[in-house]
Coordinates of C-alpha atoms in Angstrom, one line a residue:
Chain K
P1 CA -25.5 -16.9 -34.1
V2 CA -27.5 -17.4 -37.0
L3 CA -31.1 -17.7 -36.8
P4 CA -32.3 -21.3 -37.0
E5 CA -34.8 -22.5 -39.1
G6 CA -38.4 -22.2 -37.8
W7 CA -37.4 -19.9 -34.9
S8 CA -40.5 -17.7 -34.0
G9 CA -41.5 -15.4 -31.2
E10 CA -44.1 -12.4 -30.7
K11 CA -42.6 -9.5 -32.5
D12 CA -39.3 -11.2 -33.0
F13 CA -38.7 -11.8 -29.1
K14 CA -38.8 -14.5 -26.9
P15 CA -38.3 -14.2 -23.2
V16 CA -36.5 -17.4 -22.1
G17 CA -35.5 -16.9 -18.2
Q18 CA -35.0 -14.2 -15.6
L19 CA -32.4 -12.8 -13.7
S20 CA -31.2 -14.6 -10.7
Q21 CA -31.7 -12.9 -7.2
A22 CA -29.6 -9.8 -6.8
T23 CA -27.8 -8.8 -3.6
D24 CA -28.1 -5.8 -1.7
R25 CA -25.2 -3.7 -1.0
N26 CA -24.2 -0.2 -0.1
I27 CA -23.1 2.0 -2.8
E28 CA -20.6 4.6 -1.6
P29 CA -22.3 8.2 -1.9
V30 CA -19.4 9.7 -3.3
G31 CA -18.7 11.3 -6.7
P32 CA -20.6 12.9 -9.7
H33 CA -22.0 9.7 -10.8
F34 CA -23.5 8.8 -7.8
L35 CA -25.1 12.4 -7.0
A36 CA -26.6 11.7 -10.6
H37 CA -28.0 8.4 -9.5
A38 CA -29.2 10.2 -6.4
R39 CA -31.0 12.8 -8.2
R40 CA -33.0 10.2 -10.4
Q41 CA -33.8 8.3 -7.5
R42 CA -35.3 10.8 -5.8
H43 CA -37.4 12.2 -8.6
K44 CA -37.9 8.7 -9.5
R45 CA -36.8 9.3 -13.0
T46 CA -35.7 6.7 -15.5
F47 CA -32.4 7.1 -17.4
S48 CA -34.1 8.3 -20.7
E49 CA -36.3 10.9 -18.7
D50 CA -33.1 12.1 -16.9
D51 CA -31.3 12.6 -20.5
R52 CA -34.1 14.8 -21.7
I53 CA -34.1 17.0 -18.9
Chain R
M1 CA -19.7 32.4 12.9
S2 CA -22.9 30.6 12.4
A3 CA -22.7 26.7 12.8
E4 CA -24.5 26.2 9.5
N5 CA -23.6 28.2 6.6
S6 CA -26.3 29.0 3.8
P7 CA -24.5 27.2 0.8
A8 CA -24.0 30.7 -0.8
E9 CA -21.6 31.4 1.4
R10 CA -19.8 28.3 2.1
V11 CA -16.2 27.9 1.5
A12 CA -15.4 24.1 1.3
I13 CA -12.4 22.4 1.2
G14 CA -11.3 18.5 1.6
I15 CA -9.5 17.5 4.8
S16 CA -7.9 14.2 5.3
F17 CA -7.2 13.5 8.8
G18 CA -5.1 10.9 9.7
N19 CA -3.3 9.3 12.9
S20 CA 0.5 10.5 11.3
Y21 CA -0.6 13.2 8.9
S22 CA -3.1 15.4 7.8
S23 CA -3.5 17.5 4.9
I24 CA -6.0 20.1 3.2
A25 CA -6.9 20.7 -0.3
F26 CA -9.6 22.8 -2.3
T27 CA -10.6 22.6 -6.0
T28 CA -9.9 25.1 -8.6
G29 CA -12.1 27.1 -10.6
D30 CA -11.6 24.5 -13.5
G31 CA -12.4 21.5 -10.9
K32 CA -8.9 20.4 -10.4
A33 CA -8.0 19.8 -7.2
E34 CA -5.2 21.3 -5.3
V35 CA -3.2 20.4 -1.9
I36 CA -2.7 23.2 0.2
A37 CA 0.7 23.5 2.1
N38 CA 0.7 25.0 5.7
E39 CA 3.0 28.0 6.8
D40 CA 5.7 25.6 7.2
G41 CA 5.6 24.5 3.4
D42 CA 4.4 21.0 4.4
R43 CA 1.7 19.4 2.2
Q44 CA 1.5 16.5 4.6
I45 CA 1.2 18.4 8.1
P46 CA 2.1 16.0 11.2
S47 CA -1.6 15.6 13.2
I48 CA 0.9 16.6 16.0
L49 CA 0.3 19.3 18.6
S50 CA 2.7 20.5 21.3
Y51 CA 3.0 22.9 24.1
V52 CA 5.9 25.1 25.0
E53 CA 5.6 27.4 27.9
G54 CA 1.5 28.0 26.7
E55 CA 2.8 28.3 23.1
E56 CA 1.1 26.2 20.8
L57 CA 3.1 24.2 18.1
H58 CA 1.6 22.4 15.3
G59 CA 2.8 20.2 12.7
G60 CA 6.2 19.8 11.6
Q61 CA 7.1 21.9 14.4
A62 CA 5.3 20.1 17.2
K63 CA 6.8 16.8 15.6
S64 CA 10.3 17.9 16.4
Q65 CA 9.1 18.6 20.1
L66 CA 8.8 14.8 20.1
V67 CA 12.8 14.7 21.3
R68 CA 12.9 17.4 23.9
N69 CA 9.3 18.1 25.2
A70 CA 7.6 14.7 24.7
Q71 CA 5.3 14.6 27.5
N72 CA 3.6 17.7 26.3
T73 CA 3.3 16.8 22.8
V74 CA 0.1 14.7 21.8
A75 CA 0.4 12.6 18.8
Y76 CA -1.9 9.5 17.2
Y77 CA -4.7 10.5 18.7
R78 CA -7.2 10.2 15.4
D79 CA -8.3 6.7 16.4
F80 CA -9.0 7.8 19.9
L81 CA -11.9 9.8 19.1
G82 CA -15.3 8.8 20.1
Q83 CA -13.8 5.9 21.6
E84 CA -13.8 4.3 25.4
F85 CA -10.6 4.1 27.0
K86 CA -10.6 0.4 27.4
S87 CA -11.0 0.0 23.7
I88 CA -7.9 1.7 22.4
D89 CA -4.3 0.8 21.7
P90 CA -2.1 3.4 23.2
S91 CA 1.0 1.6 22.0
P92 CA 1.9 4.7 19.4
C93 CA 1.7 7.3 22.0
H94 CA 4.7 5.6 24.1
Q95 CA 7.2 8.3 22.9
S96 CA 4.6 11.0 23.4
A97 CA 1.9 12.2 26.2
H98 CA 0.1 9.2 26.9
P99 CA -3.5 8.9 26.9
V100 CA -5.7 8.5 30.2
Q101 CA -9.1 7.8 30.9
H102 CA -11.1 10.9 31.4
E103 CA -14.8 10.7 32.6
S104 CA -16.1 8.9 29.6
T105 CA -13.6 9.8 27.7
I106 CA -9.7 10.0 26.8
A107 CA -7.7 12.7 27.5
F108 CA -3.9 13.6 27.6
K109 CA -2.3 15.3 30.9
I110 CA -0.3 18.1 29.4
R111 CA 0.9 21.6 30.4
D112 CA -0.7 23.5 27.6
T113 CA -0.5 27.0 29.6
T114 CA 2.2 29.1 30.9
E115 CA 1.2 28.2 34.4
E116 CA 3.4 25.2 36.1
K117 CA 0.2 22.6 36.2
E118 CA -0.8 19.9 34.1
N119 CA -4.2 20.2 32.4
A120 CA -6.3 17.2 31.2
V121 CA -7.1 17.8 27.6
T122 CA -9.6 15.6 25.8
V123 CA -8.9 13.9 22.7
S124 CA -11.9 16.2 21.3
I125 CA -10.5 19.4 22.2
I126 CA -7.1 18.4 20.5
T127 CA -8.7 17.4 17.5
T128 CA -10.7 21.1 17.5
R129 CA -7.2 22.7 17.9
H130 CA -5.5 20.7 15.4
L131 CA -8.4 21.2 12.8
R132 CA -8.6 24.6 13.6
R133 CA -4.9 25.0 12.6
L134 CA -5.5 23.3 9.2
R135 CA -8.5 25.7 8.7
N136 CA -6.4 28.8 9.6
S137 CA -3.8 27.4 7.1
A138 CA -6.5 26.8 4.4
S139 CA -8.1 30.1 5.0
D140 CA -4.6 32.2 4.9
Y141 CA -3.9 30.3 1.5
L142 CA -7.4 31.1 -0.1
G143 CA -7.8 34.5 1.3
K144 CA -11.3 33.5 2.6
S145 CA -12.5 32.1 5.8
V146 CA -13.0 28.4 5.2
N147 CA -16.3 27.2 7.2
A148 CA -17.1 23.7 5.6
A149 CA -15.2 20.6 4.9
V150 CA -15.4 17.2 3.6
I151 CA -13.6 15.0 5.6
T152 CA -11.9 11.4 4.8
V153 CA -12.5 8.4 7.6
P154 CA -11.1 4.8 7.4
T155 CA -14.3 2.5 6.5
N156 CA -14.2 1.0 9.9
F157 CA -14.9 4.2 11.6
A158 CA -18.1 3.8 13.9
D159 CA -20.9 6.4 14.2
A160 CA -19.8 7.5 17.2
Q161 CA -16.2 8.2 16.2
K162 CA -17.8 10.2 13.4
D163 CA -20.1 12.2 15.8
A164 CA -16.9 13.0 18.0
L165 CA -14.9 14.2 15.0
N166 CA -18.2 16.1 13.6
K167 CA -18.2 17.7 17.3
A168 CA -15.1 18.7 17.1
A169 CA -14.9 20.2 13.7
K170 CA -18.0 22.1 14.7
E171 CA -16.1 23.8 17.4
A172 CA -13.4 24.6 15.1
G173 CA -15.8 26.3 13.0
I174 CA -15.9 23.9 10.3
E175 CA -18.9 22.4 8.9
V176 CA -18.6 18.9 7.9
L177 CA -20.6 18.3 4.7
Q178 CA -20.0 14.5 4.6
F179 CA -17.7 11.9 5.8
I180 CA -16.3 10.1 3.1
N181 CA -14.5 6.6 3.3
E182 CA -10.6 7.2 2.5
P183 CA -10.3 4.5 -0.1
V184 CA -13.2 6.0 -2.2
A185 CA -11.7 9.2 -2.2
A186 CA -8.6 7.6 -3.5
V187 CA -10.4 6.1 -6.3
L188 CA -12.4 9.4 -7.0
A189 CA -9.1 11.3 -7.1
Y190 CA -7.9 9.2 -9.9
D191 CA -11.4 9.1 -11.9
A192 CA -12.0 12.6 -11.4
Q193 CA -8.6 13.5 -13.9
P194 CA -9.7 14.7 -17.2
E195 CA -7.9 12.0 -19.1
A196 CA -9.6 9.4 -17.2
K197 CA -11.8 6.8 -18.8
L198 CA -14.9 5.6 -16.9
A199 CA -14.6 1.7 -17.0
D200 CA -16.3 -1.1 -15.0
K201 CA -13.5 -2.5 -12.8
I202 CA -12.3 -3.7 -9.7
V203 CA -10.1 -1.7 -7.9
V204 CA -8.1 -2.5 -4.9
V205 CA -7.1 0.4 -2.4
A206 CA -4.1 -0.2 -0.3
D207 CA -3.9 2.6 2.2
L208 CA -0.4 1.9 3.9
G209 CA -0.2 4.4 6.8
G210 CA 2.1 4.9 9.8
T211 CA 0.3 3.3 12.7
R212 CA -2.3 1.3 10.4
S213 CA -2.6 -0.1 7.2
D214 CA -6.1 -0.6 5.3
V215 CA -7.0 -2.5 2.2
A216 CA -10.4 -2.1 0.5
V217 CA -11.7 -3.9 -2.9
V218 CA -13.9 -1.6 -4.5
A219 CA -15.9 -2.3 -7.6
S220 CA -16.2 0.8 -9.9
R221 CA -19.3 0.6 -12.1
G222 CA -20.0 3.7 -14.4
G223 CA -18.5 5.9 -12.0
I224 CA -20.7 4.4 -9.1
Y225 CA -18.6 2.8 -6.3
T226 CA -19.2 -0.2 -4.0
I227 CA -17.0 -1.4 -1.6
L228 CA -16.7 -5.3 -1.5
A229 CA -14.4 -6.1 1.4
T230 CA -12.0 -4.3 3.6
I231 CA -9.1 -5.1 5.7
H232 CA -7.6 -3.6 8.6
D233 CA -4.4 -4.1 10.3
Y234 CA -2.5 -2.6 12.9
E235 CA 0.5 -4.6 12.9
V236 CA 1.8 -4.5 9.5
S237 CA 2.2 -0.8 9.1
G238 CA 5.0 2.1 8.0
F239 CA 6.1 2.2 11.7
Q240 CA 7.3 -1.3 11.1
L241 CA 9.5 -0.3 8.4
D242 CA 10.8 2.5 10.7
Q243 CA 11.5 -0.2 13.3
V244 CA 13.6 -2.1 10.8
L245 CA 16.0 1.0 10.2
I246 CA 16.0 1.8 14.0
D247 CA 17.3 -1.8 14.7
Y248 CA 19.8 -1.5 12.1
F249 CA 21.4 2.0 12.8
A250 CA 21.0 1.0 16.7
K251 CA 23.2 -1.9 15.9
E252 CA 25.5 -0.1 13.9
F253 CA 26.2 2.5 16.4
I254 CA 26.8 -0.1 19.2
K255 CA 29.2 -1.7 17.2
K256 CA 31.0 1.5 16.4
H257 CA 30.8 3.0 19.8
K258 CA 31.1 0.4 22.5
S259 CA 30.8 3.3 25.2
G260 CA 27.8 4.6 23.8
G261 CA 25.3 2.2 24.6
D262 CA 22.2 1.2 23.1
P263 CA 20.4 4.2 21.9
R264 CA 17.1 2.6 22.1
E265 CA 17.1 2.3 25.6
N266 CA 17.3 6.1 26.4
D267 CA 14.1 7.6 25.4
R268 CA 15.4 10.7 24.0
S269 CA 18.0 8.7 21.7
L270 CA 15.3 6.8 20.6
A271 CA 13.2 9.7 19.7
K272 CA 16.0 11.2 17.5
L273 CA 16.4 7.7 16.2
K274 CA 12.7 7.3 15.3
L275 CA 12.6 11.0 13.7
E276 CA 15.7 10.1 11.3
C277 CA 14.6 6.8 10.6
E278 CA 11.6 8.1 9.0
A279 CA 13.4 10.8 7.2
V280 CA 16.0 7.9 5.8
K281 CA 13.0 5.7 4.8
K282 CA 11.7 8.7 3.0
A283 CA 14.9 9.5 1.3
L284 CA 15.3 6.0 0.2
S285 CA 12.1 6.2 -2.0
I286 CA 13.5 8.8 -3.9
G287 CA 17.3 8.3 -4.0
S288 CA 19.3 5.0 -4.1
T289 CA 21.4 6.2 -0.9
A290 CA 20.7 8.1 2.1
N291 CA 22.4 9.3 4.9
F292 CA 21.7 8.7 8.5
S293 CA 23.2 11.6 10.5
V294 CA 22.2 12.3 14.4
E295 CA 23.9 15.0 16.5
S296 CA 24.5 13.7 19.9
L297 CA 22.5 10.7 19.3
A298 CA 23.4 8.9 22.4
N299 CA 26.1 9.8 25.5
G300 CA 26.9 12.8 23.4
I301 CA 28.3 10.9 20.6
D302 CA 27.5 11.9 16.8
F303 CA 26.5 9.6 14.5
T304 CA 26.5 9.3 10.7
S305 CA 26.1 6.2 8.6
P306 CA 24.9 5.6 4.9
I307 CA 22.5 3.0 3.8
N308 CA 21.2 2.2 0.2
R309 CA 18.2 1.3 -0.8
T310 CA 19.1 -2.4 -1.9
R311 CA 20.2 -2.8 2.1
F312 CA 17.0 -1.5 3.3
E313 CA 15.2 -3.5 0.8
L314 CA 16.7 -6.6 2.4
L315 CA 15.9 -5.4 5.9
G316 CA 12.5 -4.6 5.2
N317 CA 11.7 -7.9 3.1
K318 CA 9.3 -9.5 5.9
I319 CA 7.2 -6.2 5.9
F320 CA 7.3 -5.9 1.9
A321 CA 6.1 -9.4 2.0
A322 CA 3.5 -8.5 4.7
F323 CA 1.8 -5.6 2.8
A324 CA 1.5 -8.1 -0.6
R325 CA 0.0 -10.9 1.8
L326 CA -2.4 -7.9 3.3
V327 CA -3.8 -7.1 -0.4
A328 CA -4.1 -10.5 -1.4
H329 CA -6.0 -11.3 1.7
A330 CA -8.4 -8.4 1.0
V331 CA -9.2 -9.6 -2.6
E332 CA -9.6 -13.4 -1.2
K333 CA -12.2 -11.8 1.4
A334 CA -13.9 -10.2 -1.5
N335 CA -14.3 -13.7 -3.0
L336 CA -12.4 -12.3 -6.0
D337 CA -9.0 -13.8 -7.5
P338 CA -5.9 -11.6 -8.4
L339 CA -7.2 -12.0 -12.2
D340 CA -10.3 -10.1 -11.4
I341 CA -8.5 -6.8 -10.2
S342 CA -7.8 -4.5 -12.7
E343 CA -6.2 -1.9 -10.7
I344 CA -4.4 -1.3 -7.1
I345 CA -4.3 1.9 -6.1
L346 CA -1.4 2.5 -3.5
A347 CA -2.3 5.3 -1.2
G348 CA -0.7 6.2 1.8
G349 CA 3.1 7.7 2.8
N350 CA 4.6 4.1 2.6
S351 CA 3.3 3.7 -0.9
H352 CA 6.2 5.9 -2.0
T353 CA 8.6 3.1 -1.2
P354 CA 9.7 1.2 -4.3
K355 CA 9.8 -2.0 -3.0
T356 CA 6.4 -2.0 -1.5
A357 CA 5.0 -1.3 -4.9
A358 CA 7.2 -4.1 -6.5
A359 CA 5.9 -6.8 -3.8
I360 CA 2.1 -6.0 -4.6
K361 CA 2.7 -6.2 -8.1
S362 CA 4.6 -9.5 -7.6
V363 CA 1.4 -11.2 -6.5
F364 CA -1.1 -10.0 -9.3
P365 CA -1.2 -10.8 -12.8
T366 CA 0.5 -8.6 -15.4
T367 CA -2.8 -7.4 -16.7
T368 CA -3.4 -5.9 -13.4
T369 CA -2.0 -1.9 -12.9
V370 CA -0.5 -0.9 -10.0
L371 CA -0.6 2.8 -9.2
A372 CA 2.4 4.3 -7.5
P373 CA 4.9 6.5 -8.3
S374 CA 7.5 3.8 -9.1
T375 CA 5.3 1.7 -11.1
S376 CA 3.1 3.9 -13.2
P377 CA 3.8 7.6 -14.7
A378 CA 0.2 8.3 -14.2
A379 CA 0.5 7.7 -10.5
I380 CA -0.8 10.4 -8.2
N381 CA 1.2 11.4 -5.0
P382 CA 0.1 8.5 -2.7
S383 CA 0.1 10.8 0.3
E384 CA -2.3 13.4 -1.5
L385 CA -4.9 10.9 -2.7
S386 CA -7.6 10.9 -0.3
V387 CA -7.4 14.5 0.3
R388 CA -7.8 15.4 -3.2
G389 CA -11.2 12.8 -3.5
A390 CA -12.3 15.0 -0.4
A391 CA -11.7 18.2 -2.0
I392 CA -13.6 17.0 -5.3
Q393 CA -16.5 15.5 -3.4
A394 CA -16.5 19.0 -1.4
S395 CA -16.8 21.1 -4.7
L396 CA -19.4 18.7 -5.7
I397 CA -21.8 19.1 -2.7
Q398 CA -20.9 22.3 -1.4
E399 CA -23.9 24.2 -3.1
F400 CA -26.3 21.8 -1.8
D401 CA -28.6 22.3 1.4
V402 CA -27.7 20.1 4.4
E403 CA -30.7 18.2 4.4
D404 CA -30.4 17.4 0.5
I405 CA -27.0 15.8 1.3
E406 CA -28.5 14.2 4.3
Q407 CA -31.5 12.5 2.1
S408 CA -28.9 11.8 -0.6
T409 CA -26.5 9.8 1.4
H410 CA -28.5 7.8 3.7
P411 CA -31.7 5.7 2.7
M412 CA -31.1 5.3 -1.0
V413 CA -27.6 4.0 -0.2
T414 CA -28.4 0.9 1.4
V415 CA -31.5 -0.2 -0.9
T416 CA -29.4 -0.7 -4.0
P417 CA -29.3 -4.0 -5.3
H418 CA -26.5 -5.1 -6.8
L419 CA -26.3 -8.1 -9.9
S420 CA -25.1 -11.1 -8.8
R421 CA -24.0 -12.3 -12.1
A422 CA -22.9 -10.7 -15.1
V423 CA -25.2 -10.2 -17.9
G424 CA -24.2 -10.3 -21.8
V425 CA -24.9 -11.6 -25.3
L426 CA -23.7 -15.1 -26.3
C427 CA -21.9 -15.1 -29.2
I428 CA -20.9 -17.7 -31.9
S429 CA -22.9 -20.5 -31.4
P430 CA -26.5 -20.5 -29.6
D431 CA -25.2 -23.4 -27.4
A432 CA -24.4 -22.5 -24.0
A433 CA -21.5 -24.9 -23.8
T434 CA -19.8 -23.8 -27.0
G435 CA -21.0 -20.1 -27.3
K436 CA -18.7 -17.3 -26.6
F437 CA -19.8 -14.7 -23.7
H438 CA -19.6 -10.8 -24.0
A439 CA -20.3 -9.5 -20.9
I440 CA -22.5 -6.2 -21.2
V441 CA -22.9 -5.5 -17.6
D442 CA -20.7 -7.0 -15.0
A443 CA -21.5 -8.6 -11.6
E444 CA -21.7 -6.3 -8.7
T445 CA -23.1 -3.6 -10.9
P446 CA -25.7 -1.5 -9.0
L447 CA -29.3 -1.3 -10.3
P448 CA -31.1 0.3 -12.1
V449 CA -28.3 0.5 -14.8
R450 CA -28.1 1.1 -18.7
R451 CA -25.4 -0.3 -20.7
T452 CA -25.0 -0.4 -24.7
A453 CA -22.5 -2.5 -26.3
I454 CA -21.9 -3.1 -30.1
I455 CA -21.5 -7.0 -31.0
A456 CA -20.2 -8.2 -34.6
T457 CA -22.6 -10.6 -36.3
P458 CA -21.9 -13.4 -38.5
R459 CA -19.9 -12.2 -41.8
E460 CA -22.7 -13.5 -44.3
G461 CA -25.6 -11.2 -42.8
G462 CA -29.0 -12.4 -43.1
D463 CA -31.1 -13.4 -40.0
V464 CA -29.6 -13.4 -36.5
L465 CA -30.6 -14.5 -33.4
V466 CA -29.2 -12.7 -30.4
K467 CA -29.4 -14.5 -27.0
I468 CA -29.0 -12.7 -23.6
A469 CA -27.7 -14.8 -21.0
E470 CA -26.1 -14.4 -17.4
A471 CA -22.7 -15.6 -16.5
A472 CA -20.6 -16.5 -13.8
R473 CA -17.0 -15.6 -13.7
H474 CA -15.0 -18.7 -13.4
I475 CA -11.0 -19.4 -13.1
K476 CA -10.1 -21.8 -15.4
V477 CA -6.9 -23.6 -13.9
T478 CA -4.8 -25.6 -16.2
K479 CA -1.9 -27.6 -15.2
P480 CA 0.8 -28.0 -17.4
Q481 CA 1.3 -31.1 -19.0
P482 CA 2.9 -33.5 -16.6
K483 CA 6.6 -33.6 -17.9
S484 CA 9.4 -35.9 -16.7
K485 CA 12.5 -34.0 -15.3
P486 CA 14.6 -33.8 -18.5
A487 CA 11.5 -32.4 -20.0
K488 CA 13.6 -28.9 -19.7
D489 CA 15.6 -29.7 -22.6
D490 CA 12.8 -30.2 -24.4
D491 CA 12.5 -27.2 -27.2
D492 CA 8.7 -26.8 -27.5
S493 CA 8.0 -27.0 -24.0
E494 CA 10.6 -24.3 -23.2
D495 CA 8.7 -21.8 -25.3
D496 CA 5.5 -22.3 -23.7
S497 CA 3.5 -19.4 -22.2
D498 CA 4.5 -20.3 -18.6
D499 CA 8.4 -20.0 -18.8
E500 CA 8.2 -19.3 -14.8
S501 CA 7.8 -23.0 -14.6
E502 CA 11.7 -23.2 -14.3
E503 CA 11.7 -22.8 -10.7
E504 CA 8.2 -24.1 -9.9
E505 CA 7.7 -27.4 -11.8
D506 CA 3.9 -27.7 -11.2
E507 CA 3.2 -23.9 -12.1
E508 CA -0.4 -23.8 -12.8
L509 CA -2.0 -21.7 -15.7
R510 CA -4.9 -19.5 -14.7
E511 CA -7.4 -17.8 -16.7
Q512 CA -10.5 -16.2 -16.4
T513 CA -13.6 -17.9 -18.2
W514 CA -17.3 -17.5 -18.2
Q515 CA -19.7 -19.9 -16.9
V516 CA -22.7 -19.5 -18.9
G517 CA -25.9 -19.5 -17.0
A518 CA -29.2 -19.4 -17.8
V519 CA -30.3 -17.7 -21.2
L520 CA -32.7 -15.0 -20.4
S521 CA -34.3 -13.8 -23.8
E522 CA -33.7 -14.4 -27.6
A523 CA -34.3 -11.9 -30.2
A524 CA -34.2 -12.2 -33.9
L525 CA -32.9 -9.6 -36.4
R526 CA -33.6 -10.2 -39.9
G527 CA -31.8 -9.4 -43.2
L528 CA -29.0 -7.9 -41.8
K529 CA -26.1 -6.2 -44.1
K530 CA -23.1 -8.0 -44.9
G531 CA -20.7 -7.6 -41.7
A532 CA -23.3 -5.6 -39.9
K533 CA -23.1 -4.7 -36.3
V534 CA -25.8 -5.0 -33.8
E535 CA -26.2 -2.8 -31.1
V536 CA -27.8 -4.0 -27.9
Q537 CA -28.6 -1.8 -25.0
I538 CA -29.8 -3.3 -21.9
N539 CA -31.7 -1.6 -19.0
I540 CA -32.1 -3.5 -16.0
A541 CA -34.2 -1.8 -13.3
A542 CA -34.2 -2.2 -9.4
D543 CA -36.8 -4.9 -9.9
L544 CA -34.7 -7.0 -11.9
S545 CA -36.7 -6.4 -15.2
V546 CA -34.9 -6.5 -18.2
N547 CA -35.6 -4.0 -21.1
A548 CA -33.5 -4.9 -24.2
I549 CA -33.3 -2.9 -27.5
Y550 CA -31.8 -4.3 -30.6
R551 CA -30.9 -2.4 -33.5
E552 CA -28.4 -3.0 -36.4
V553 CA -26.1 -0.3 -36.3
G554 CA -26.9 2.6 -39.2
G555 CA -30.1 0.7 -39.7
K556 CA -33.8 1.6 -38.8
G557 CA -36.0 -0.2 -36.8
G558 CA -35.0 -3.0 -34.5
V559 CA -36.4 -5.4 -31.6
R560 CA -37.5 -4.4 -28.1
G561 CA -38.2 -6.9 -25.3
I562 CA -39.1 -6.4 -21.9
L563 CA -38.5 -9.3 -19.4
Q564 CA -40.3 -8.6 -16.4
G565 CA -38.5 -8.9 -12.8
G566 CA -41.3 -11.2 -11.2
G567 CA -42.3 -13.7 -13.8
A568 CA -41.5 -14.3 -17.1
K569 CA -44.3 -12.7 -18.7
A570 CA -43.2 -10.6 -21.6
Q571 CA -44.2 -7.2 -23.3
N572 CA -43.1 -6.7 -26.7
G573 CA -43.4 -4.2 -29.3
S574 CA -41.2 -2.6 -31.9
A575 CA -38.9 0.1 -31.0

């Protein structure tokens, strides 16, 4: 949408709300993408850190 | 052979171990899973063992012994592993060796040696012997001694059953690297195809086996799978389809041969009927006609009778409808609507039957793809799905240390939070009521997650406001305009989208819409070019904090904003 007149935010960003509660579920320990996820979790890496390696 | 092999000298295969059939597969050098045939040339190897004068018969050879040597033939024992006698249902074993209580476990009284005496052979020993035969077949084929495997199990397999299977496998010289769930293995078998595209989708896996049917609803998000709901049914199964044919041919036989008696009342005749009916059922999945033919069916009378597919489909109507109900019920159990389902993967032997696929397809909208041989050219053989998945998983983890696998599989799996609602951008209008929601991250996506989407901006360019909001999927039901009976003759209502309303007057029109919830953040992008597109990248961490980056495609700079998980405090900065 077009920016309304007089809209302002600190550095052009304005937080409004937050996510609703997530549900805890089991993911299946199967497949290459899970293994990548497990690797990130165990080394406490983020996506971008993982990409760099 | 040592019980635990170092990863370097591991030769791992995938094993699918079923009550009726088992199969083995390996992964080739270029990552394709291939199913191994045993010495008899079978890829679907019956999970049956039979003993004749001390000689052990396995697979198809053992299955034919169900007629002449039923009491020394063991079949349908997978679900007895690690169970107590009182909790099992022995009915599939009526025509073979009966399970009996033996100390704390279950055994079969069979003559498995040359001696004239019956031994109590426990179900775990039977399993070990079966797995050893499978392992030998695989070793012969590969020319290398197989010593490790990934084995598929149903989703309701308890830990005690897994432990028992693990022990039995160890006895057979197989180190179990991991147990994986059958439906997930089936999804993996499809996703591992080179032409497969990763998408966020909800998949239903219907595994229609001989003694049981299992349906699972799986959310596939960026190649990570979460099971949302499962259903297990021991009544609606392939055996019922066999039974339909057994009853049909038995009645035909009685009609033709008044003196023959009912072949269902004689154990040996019934066993012959059963074997032949399963073969007829399989033939009817491929061809449109099949021939039932058994030598000396009852009282020494040979019996031959043809059947066509249409007749079989009529006879089995109730069971096909029950399969469809089962799948629909699983979707309901996951709190979803048939419209939410993008794919249905049919697995298990009975998925070959074209009518099964057609019946299931009929309860889902046309947008849902049914992956079965008769409905999709891209379908993989339903009988091979779980073993292929197991083989792929085996090749992925065979280089890992045992501790690595254990650590990766347990603690972190359970702690993954999943988004309860979809997150996306609000297009066209800033108002939630009139805006169009464009989902970027779907509900039920495990966290952390990173997704990027490219959205269009107003044609004229200029300054743009990007709103990120939450939304819940909603099924909008529009009842067609109430029309009077003769409205059918009305031309314009005839061309309506719901043509099916000819039979049912009040056919509802259902569609998926988004109910936009809370707006999470707003960001301004200034001075966009005409027709510019904006790339929005959303990172959601496990603590529910949202990190968003907005950037004009091809442009420099952009806006970055972080939304904290705990409070609505923001940290801003330019990207």
